[in-house]
Short mmCIF file of C-alpha atoms and ligand atoms in Angstrom, two decimals:
data_model
loop_
_atom_site.label_atom_id
_atom_site.label_comp_id
_atom_site.label_asym_id
_atom_site.label_seq_id
_atom_site.Cartn_x
_atom_site.Cartn_y
_atom_site.Cartn_z
CA UNK A 187 67.36 19.38 94.31
CA UNK A 188 64.30 20.00 96.40
CA UNK A 189 62.36 20.95 93.30
CA UNK A 190 62.66 17.35 92.14
CA UNK A 191 60.09 15.19 93.78
CA UNK A 192 57.99 12.32 92.58
CA UNK A 193 54.96 14.63 92.79
CA UNK A 194 56.38 16.60 89.93
CA UNK A 195 56.53 13.48 87.82
CA UNK A 196 52.96 12.55 88.73
CA UNK A 197 51.86 16.08 87.78
CA UNK A 198 53.64 15.63 84.44
CA UNK A 199 51.84 12.34 83.92
CA UNK A 200 48.49 14.14 84.24
CA UNK A 201 49.54 17.02 82.04
CA UNK A 202 50.81 14.98 79.11
CA UNK A 203 48.02 12.38 79.11
CA UNK A 204 46.14 12.35 75.82
CA UNK A 205 49.12 13.76 73.88
CA UNK A 206 52.11 11.71 74.94
CA UNK A 207 50.41 8.59 76.25
CA UNK A 208 51.81 5.57 78.01
CA UNK A 209 53.54 2.98 75.85
CA UNK A 210 53.52 -0.83 75.94
CA UNK A 211 56.12 -2.85 77.83
CA UNK A 212 56.68 -6.04 75.86
CA UNK A 213 58.85 -9.13 76.32
CA UNK A 214 61.95 -9.30 74.11
CA UNK A 215 62.85 -12.35 72.07
CA UNK A 216 66.39 -11.81 73.40
CA UNK A 217 65.31 -12.90 76.90
CA UNK A 218 66.21 -16.55 76.37
CA UNK A 219 69.73 -15.70 75.23
CA UNK A 220 70.29 -13.39 78.20
CA UNK A 221 68.99 -15.92 80.70
CA UNK A 222 66.65 -13.41 82.31
CA UNK A 223 63.44 -11.76 81.22
CA UNK A 224 64.16 -8.66 79.12
CA UNK A 225 61.34 -6.20 78.66
CA UNK A 226 61.21 -3.43 76.07
CA UNK A 227 59.46 -0.14 76.77
CA UNK A 228 58.28 0.89 73.34
CA UNK A 229 58.82 4.64 73.26
CA UNK A 230 59.29 4.19 69.52
CA UNK A 231 55.48 4.02 69.48
CA UNK A 232 55.12 7.68 70.48
CA UNK A 233 53.62 9.77 67.66
CA UNK A 234 57.05 11.29 66.89
CA UNK A 235 58.81 7.90 67.12
CA UNK A 236 60.72 8.83 70.28
CA UNK A 237 60.24 9.42 74.03
CA UNK A 238 61.27 13.08 73.80
CA UNK A 239 57.64 13.97 73.24
CA UNK A 240 56.97 13.48 76.94
CA UNK A 241 59.35 16.15 78.18
CA UNK A 242 58.49 18.53 75.36
CA UNK A 243 54.75 18.27 75.98
CA UNK A 244 55.17 18.73 79.72
CA UNK A 245 57.31 21.82 79.15
CA UNK A 246 55.18 23.39 76.42
CA UNK A 247 51.86 22.78 78.16
CA UNK A 248 53.31 24.01 81.44
CA UNK A 249 54.07 27.49 80.07
CA UNK A 250 51.85 30.12 81.55
CA UNK A 251 51.10 33.74 80.70
CA UNK A 252 51.12 35.15 77.20
CA UNK A 253 53.24 32.69 75.28
CA UNK A 254 54.28 33.95 71.83
CA UNK A 255 55.66 30.60 70.79
CA UNK A 256 58.49 28.18 71.47
CA UNK A 257 61.91 27.54 70.01
CA UNK A 258 64.83 25.16 70.35
CA UNK A 259 67.95 24.11 68.57
CA UNK A 260 67.77 20.43 67.72
CA UNK A 261 68.36 18.38 64.62
CA UNK A 262 66.71 15.37 66.09
CA UNK A 263 64.06 13.97 68.34
CA UNK A 264 63.84 16.98 70.67
CA UNK A 265 63.04 19.22 67.71
CA UNK A 266 60.29 16.84 66.67
CA UNK A 267 58.93 16.74 70.18
CA UNK A 268 58.80 20.52 70.53
CA UNK A 269 57.21 20.88 67.09
CA UNK A 270 54.54 18.30 67.90
CA UNK A 271 53.83 19.72 71.35
CA UNK A 272 53.55 23.27 70.02
CA UNK A 273 51.12 22.22 67.31
CA UNK A 274 49.04 20.35 69.88
CA UNK A 275 48.80 23.54 71.92
CA UNK A 276 48.28 25.77 68.88
CA UNK A 277 51.55 27.64 69.39
CA UNK A 278 54.16 28.82 66.93
CA UNK A 279 57.36 26.74 66.97
CA UNK A 280 60.67 27.73 65.40
CA UNK A 281 63.28 24.95 65.29
CA UNK A 282 66.82 26.15 64.53
CA UNK A 283 69.32 23.90 62.75
CA UNK A 284 72.69 24.31 61.09
CA UNK A 285 73.39 23.96 57.36
CA UNK A 286 74.92 20.55 58.08
CA UNK A 287 71.56 19.04 59.05
CA UNK A 288 70.51 16.22 56.69
CA UNK A 289 67.50 17.03 54.51
CA UNK A 290 65.44 14.15 55.93
CA UNK A 291 65.68 15.62 59.45
CA UNK A 292 64.65 19.07 58.25
CA UNK A 293 61.68 17.55 56.43
CA UNK A 294 60.69 15.55 59.50
CA UNK A 295 60.34 18.68 61.61
CA UNK A 296 58.62 20.67 58.83
CA UNK A 297 56.05 17.91 58.47
CA UNK A 298 55.07 18.52 62.10
CA UNK A 299 54.09 22.08 61.25
CA UNK A 300 57.07 23.91 62.73
CA UNK A 301 59.07 26.67 61.08
CA UNK A 302 62.62 25.53 60.45
CA UNK A 303 65.39 28.08 60.46
CA UNK A 304 68.66 26.95 58.89
CA UNK A 305 71.47 29.05 60.31
CA UNK A 306 75.26 28.77 60.31
CA UNK A 307 77.56 25.79 60.15
CA UNK A 308 77.25 24.42 63.67
CA UNK A 309 74.83 23.77 66.49
CA UNK A 310 76.45 26.67 68.34
CA UNK A 311 75.51 29.09 65.58
CA UNK A 312 71.98 27.70 65.47
CA UNK A 313 71.84 28.21 69.23
CA UNK A 314 72.66 31.91 68.75
CA UNK A 315 69.54 32.20 66.59
CA UNK A 316 67.50 30.63 69.40
CA UNK A 317 68.82 33.30 71.76
CA UNK A 318 67.88 35.97 69.22
CA UNK A 319 64.33 34.61 68.84
CA UNK A 320 63.91 34.64 72.59
CA UNK A 321 65.21 38.20 72.85
CA UNK A 322 63.61 39.81 69.78
CA UNK A 323 60.46 37.82 69.18
CA UNK A 324 59.57 36.79 72.72
CA UNK A 325 59.67 33.06 72.04
CA UNK A 326 60.32 30.66 74.93
CA UNK A 327 63.20 28.22 74.64
CA UNK A 328 62.48 24.59 75.48
CA UNK A 329 65.82 23.00 76.45
CA UNK A 330 66.46 19.37 75.42
CA UNK A 331 67.35 17.92 78.83
CA UNK A 332 68.48 20.39 81.50
CA UNK A 333 65.05 21.62 82.46
CA UNK A 334 62.81 20.56 85.36
CA UNK A 335 59.66 20.22 83.23
CA UNK A 336 61.46 18.20 80.57
CA UNK A 337 63.05 15.94 83.20
CA UNK A 338 59.70 15.39 84.94
CA UNK A 339 58.12 14.51 81.59
CA UNK A 340 60.77 11.90 80.81
CA UNK A 341 60.44 10.61 84.39
CA UNK A 342 56.89 9.47 83.64
CA UNK A 343 58.47 6.48 81.89
CA UNK A 344 59.91 5.40 85.23
CA UNK A 345 56.51 5.61 86.92
CA UNK A 346 54.95 3.52 84.16
CA UNK A 347 57.69 0.91 84.38
CA UNK A 348 57.26 0.50 88.13
CA UNK A 349 53.47 0.35 87.84
CA UNK A 350 53.63 -2.31 85.11
CA UNK A 351 56.31 -4.45 86.75
CA UNK A 352 56.97 -3.73 90.43
CA UNK A 353 59.30 -6.76 90.39
CA UNK A 354 61.83 -5.19 88.01
CA UNK A 355 65.42 -5.72 89.10
CA UNK A 356 67.25 -3.48 86.62
CA UNK A 357 66.36 -0.65 84.26
CA UNK A 358 68.75 0.28 81.45
CA UNK A 359 68.52 3.83 80.14
CA UNK A 360 70.25 5.25 77.05
CA UNK A 361 72.11 8.31 78.31
CA UNK A 362 73.13 11.58 76.68
CA UNK A 363 72.28 14.86 78.39
CA UNK A 364 70.61 12.91 81.18
CA UNK A 365 67.08 14.28 81.05
CA UNK A 366 65.77 10.77 80.52
CA UNK A 367 68.10 8.95 82.92
CA UNK A 368 67.77 11.69 85.54
CA UNK A 369 63.98 11.69 85.40
CA UNK A 370 63.64 7.91 85.28
CA UNK A 371 66.26 7.49 88.02
CA UNK A 372 64.48 9.94 90.30
CA UNK A 373 61.09 8.30 89.78
CA UNK A 374 62.26 4.70 90.03
CA UNK A 375 64.59 5.17 93.02
CA UNK A 376 61.93 7.11 94.90
CA UNK A 377 59.40 4.35 94.31
CA UNK A 378 61.85 1.52 95.02
CA UNK A 379 65.50 2.25 95.86
CA UNK A 380 66.44 -1.39 95.34
CA UNK A 381 65.91 -1.24 91.57
CA UNK A 382 69.20 -0.87 89.71
CA UNK A 383 69.18 2.03 87.22
CA UNK A 384 72.07 1.99 84.76
CA UNK A 385 72.85 4.62 82.14
CA UNK A 386 74.33 3.48 78.83
CA UNK A 387 76.32 5.66 76.42
CA UNK A 388 78.63 5.11 73.48
CA UNK A 389 82.33 5.05 74.32
CA UNK A 390 83.17 7.94 71.98
CA UNK A 391 82.19 11.39 73.22
CA UNK A 392 80.13 10.38 76.27
CA UNK A 393 79.78 13.75 78.00
CA UNK A 394 77.79 12.65 81.05
CA UNK A 395 80.13 9.74 81.75
CA UNK A 396 83.19 12.03 81.57
CA UNK A 397 81.45 14.60 83.78
CA UNK A 398 80.49 12.04 86.43
CA UNK A 399 84.08 10.80 86.48
CA UNK A 400 85.37 14.35 86.88
CA UNK A 401 82.77 15.19 89.52
CA UNK A 402 81.55 18.22 87.55
CA UNK A 403 80.32 18.96 84.02
CA UNK A 404 83.14 18.76 81.47
CA UNK A 405 83.30 19.16 77.71
CA UNK A 406 84.07 16.32 75.36
CA UNK A 407 84.89 16.39 71.66
CA UNK A 408 81.92 15.34 69.59
CA UNK A 409 82.73 12.51 67.20
CA UNK A 410 80.59 10.58 64.71
CA UNK A 411 78.75 7.60 66.17
CA UNK A 412 75.98 5.20 65.24
CA UNK A 413 74.36 6.54 68.42
CA UNK A 414 74.17 10.06 67.00
CA UNK A 415 71.18 10.99 69.18
CA UNK A 416 73.43 10.49 72.22
CA UNK A 417 76.06 13.01 71.05
CA UNK A 418 76.61 16.54 72.35
CA UNK A 419 77.61 18.03 75.67
CA UNK A 420 75.72 18.38 78.94
CA UNK A 421 76.49 22.10 79.30
CA UNK A 422 79.23 23.43 81.57
CA UNK A 423 76.53 25.34 83.43
CA UNK A 424 74.37 22.23 83.86
CA UNK A 425 71.89 22.84 86.66
CA UNK A 426 69.74 19.74 87.00
CA UNK A 427 70.46 16.62 84.94
CA UNK A 428 74.08 16.17 86.08
CA UNK A 429 73.14 16.15 89.76
CA UNK A 430 70.23 13.78 89.14
CA UNK A 431 72.40 11.33 87.22
CA UNK A 432 75.08 11.55 89.91
CA UNK A 433 72.55 10.90 92.67
CA UNK A 434 70.28 8.32 91.06
CA UNK A 435 72.28 6.23 88.60
CA UNK A 436 74.01 3.17 89.99
CA UNK A 437 76.46 3.08 87.14
CA UNK A 438 77.16 4.28 83.60
CA UNK A 439 78.31 1.71 81.07
CA UNK A 440 79.92 2.47 77.69
CA UNK A 441 79.54 0.46 74.49
CA UNK A 442 81.54 0.38 71.26
CA UNK A 443 80.33 1.09 67.73
CA UNK A 444 80.65 -2.61 66.84
CA UNK A 445 78.49 -3.53 69.82
CA UNK A 446 75.85 -0.98 68.81
CA UNK A 447 75.92 -2.28 65.22
CA UNK A 448 75.32 -5.84 66.38
CA UNK A 449 72.57 -4.81 68.81
CA UNK A 450 70.70 -3.01 66.03
CA UNK A 451 70.81 -6.26 64.06
CA UNK A 452 69.62 -8.30 67.06
CA UNK A 453 66.73 -5.95 67.76
CA UNK A 454 65.76 -6.16 64.11
CA UNK A 455 66.17 -9.89 63.51
CA UNK A 456 64.99 -11.16 66.90
CA UNK A 457 62.40 -8.57 67.93
CA UNK A 458 61.72 -7.29 64.39
CA UNK A 459 62.00 -3.69 65.46
CA UNK A 460 63.67 -0.79 63.65
CA UNK A 461 65.55 1.43 66.07
CA UNK A 462 68.20 4.14 66.15
CA UNK A 463 71.75 3.47 67.27
CA UNK A 464 71.16 5.59 70.37
CA UNK A 465 68.29 3.32 71.26
CA UNK A 466 70.25 0.08 70.82
CA UNK A 467 72.99 0.83 73.38
CA UNK A 468 71.25 -1.03 76.22
CA UNK A 469 70.90 -4.24 74.28
CA UNK A 470 74.52 -3.71 73.18
CA UNK A 471 75.62 -3.55 76.83
CA UNK A 472 73.73 -6.74 77.68
CA UNK A 473 75.03 -8.63 74.67
CA UNK A 474 78.60 -7.54 75.38
CA UNK A 475 78.30 -8.79 78.97
CA UNK A 476 78.92 -5.27 80.28
CA UNK A 477 75.73 -5.47 82.32
CA UNK A 478 74.95 -8.78 84.00
CA UNK A 479 71.21 -9.36 84.34
CA UNK A 480 70.15 -10.52 87.83
CA UNK A 481 66.40 -10.66 87.35
CA UNK A 482 63.67 -9.05 85.27
CA UNK A 483 65.37 -6.30 83.27
CA UNK A 484 63.76 -3.50 81.29
CA UNK A 485 65.19 -1.17 78.73
CA UNK A 486 63.68 1.85 77.05
CA UNK A 487 63.59 1.67 73.25
CA UNK A 488 64.00 5.42 72.99
CA UNK A 489 63.67 6.17 69.28
CA UNK A 490 63.32 4.86 65.76
CA UNK A 491 64.12 7.95 63.71
CA UNK A 492 67.08 6.52 61.86
CA UNK A 493 68.02 7.14 58.24
CA UNK A 494 66.53 4.05 56.60
CA UNK A 495 69.45 3.75 54.18
CA UNK A 496 71.79 3.45 57.15
CA UNK A 497 69.48 0.94 58.82
CA UNK A 498 69.28 -1.17 55.66
CA UNK A 499 73.08 -1.17 55.43
CA UNK A 500 73.38 -2.42 59.01
CA UNK A 501 70.86 -5.20 58.81
CA UNK A 502 72.38 -6.40 55.54
CA UNK A 503 75.84 -6.47 57.11
CA UNK A 504 77.45 -3.68 55.10
CA UNK A 505 80.13 -1.25 56.26
CA UNK A 506 78.85 2.09 57.57
CA UNK A 507 80.93 5.26 57.15
CA UNK A 508 80.22 8.27 59.34
CA UNK A 509 82.69 11.10 58.78
CA UNK A 510 86.15 9.70 59.55
CA UNK A 511 84.74 6.57 61.17
CA UNK A 512 84.04 3.32 59.32
CA UNK A 513 82.27 0.53 61.14
CA UNK A 514 83.16 -2.75 59.49
CA UNK A 515 80.04 -4.63 58.52
CA UNK A 516 79.23 -8.26 59.22
CA UNK A 517 76.20 -10.39 58.50
CA UNK A 518 73.97 -10.99 61.52
CA UNK A 519 75.04 -13.90 63.65
CA UNK A 520 73.38 -14.28 67.06
C1 PLP B 882 67.65 12.26 73.41
C2 PLP B 882 67.75 10.79 73.23
C3 PLP B 882 68.33 9.97 74.21
C4 PLP B 882 69.01 10.50 75.48
O1 PLP B 882 68.22 11.36 76.24
P1 PLP B 882 68.90 12.40 77.25
O2 PLP B 882 67.79 12.96 78.04
O3 PLP B 882 69.57 13.45 76.41
O4 PLP B 882 69.90 11.65 78.05
C5 PLP B 882 68.32 8.60 74.00
N1 PLP B 882 67.80 8.06 72.88
C6 PLP B 882 67.24 8.82 71.92
C7 PLP B 882 66.68 8.15 70.71
C8 PLP B 882 67.19 10.22 72.06
O5 PLP B 882 66.64 10.95 71.09
#
């Protein structure tokens, strides 16, 4: 744990400046309904549409020595972040994905100049290709969350929040592998231990929540969810993000698919923002009364890289089917 200090986050802030810049913190139209000021940290305004650029840039620009290139296995925002960061540094990037990856996600990463390698039928098989690239071609793997440089990069959001609004009472952080919540928790609690930092996950397949309950990293079955960017495990050999979440999060709250669906509508109709399901979980928790605001509250709008067909279906109140899960639609009603 000693390697995690606020200094590391400040160093990340310097390193990523000019590539992954600070984002605005704006008031939400939902404040009145919640009875307390709600502020939105617009990470959707990052050049890749998600906060993951911060950690990826800090990791990629922190590599020293002869770097042949970077690689990772990600179908989503981490892959975009690594691709963007590598291009900014003039490095080769190879992003590995399984055959099940939707075409739009493959295209998104290709557009950022990375090589995409489509391998196997699962993330695990794609991960084997990452290991091969590291071994045979000398590429460096950039992990999505369990990495000190990535965590420090995501932690810069916490520093910005505290600088913008030292009076914040609560910060809500969408939680998956815990790189974001761990980094933000570390930064915020070091600056002001009285600020409440709450992680929010979906109630189906929340690996960090299950691990915190068990007291050690555990596996969960991955199931379809509107919050698809929050899926996946934390790694049974987790070295950093589990301990940070355990030490710095006050609580982890879980939300249902219906609550996420409604929150995506609220964020769209009230704040007029398009966001992913994984990004809407904090508003979902507030709307469901699972987090009670006590004062100025901020949440991180983590990403907007949603399939626009799915988003259109949600805002028009249609049913959404994801694998064996159907979320019953309903027209927006505040
Ligand atoms: C990755 C991601 C998260 C969660 O970040 P972790 O560091 O894995 O906890 C939240 N929202 C979006 C949109 C993401 O892409």
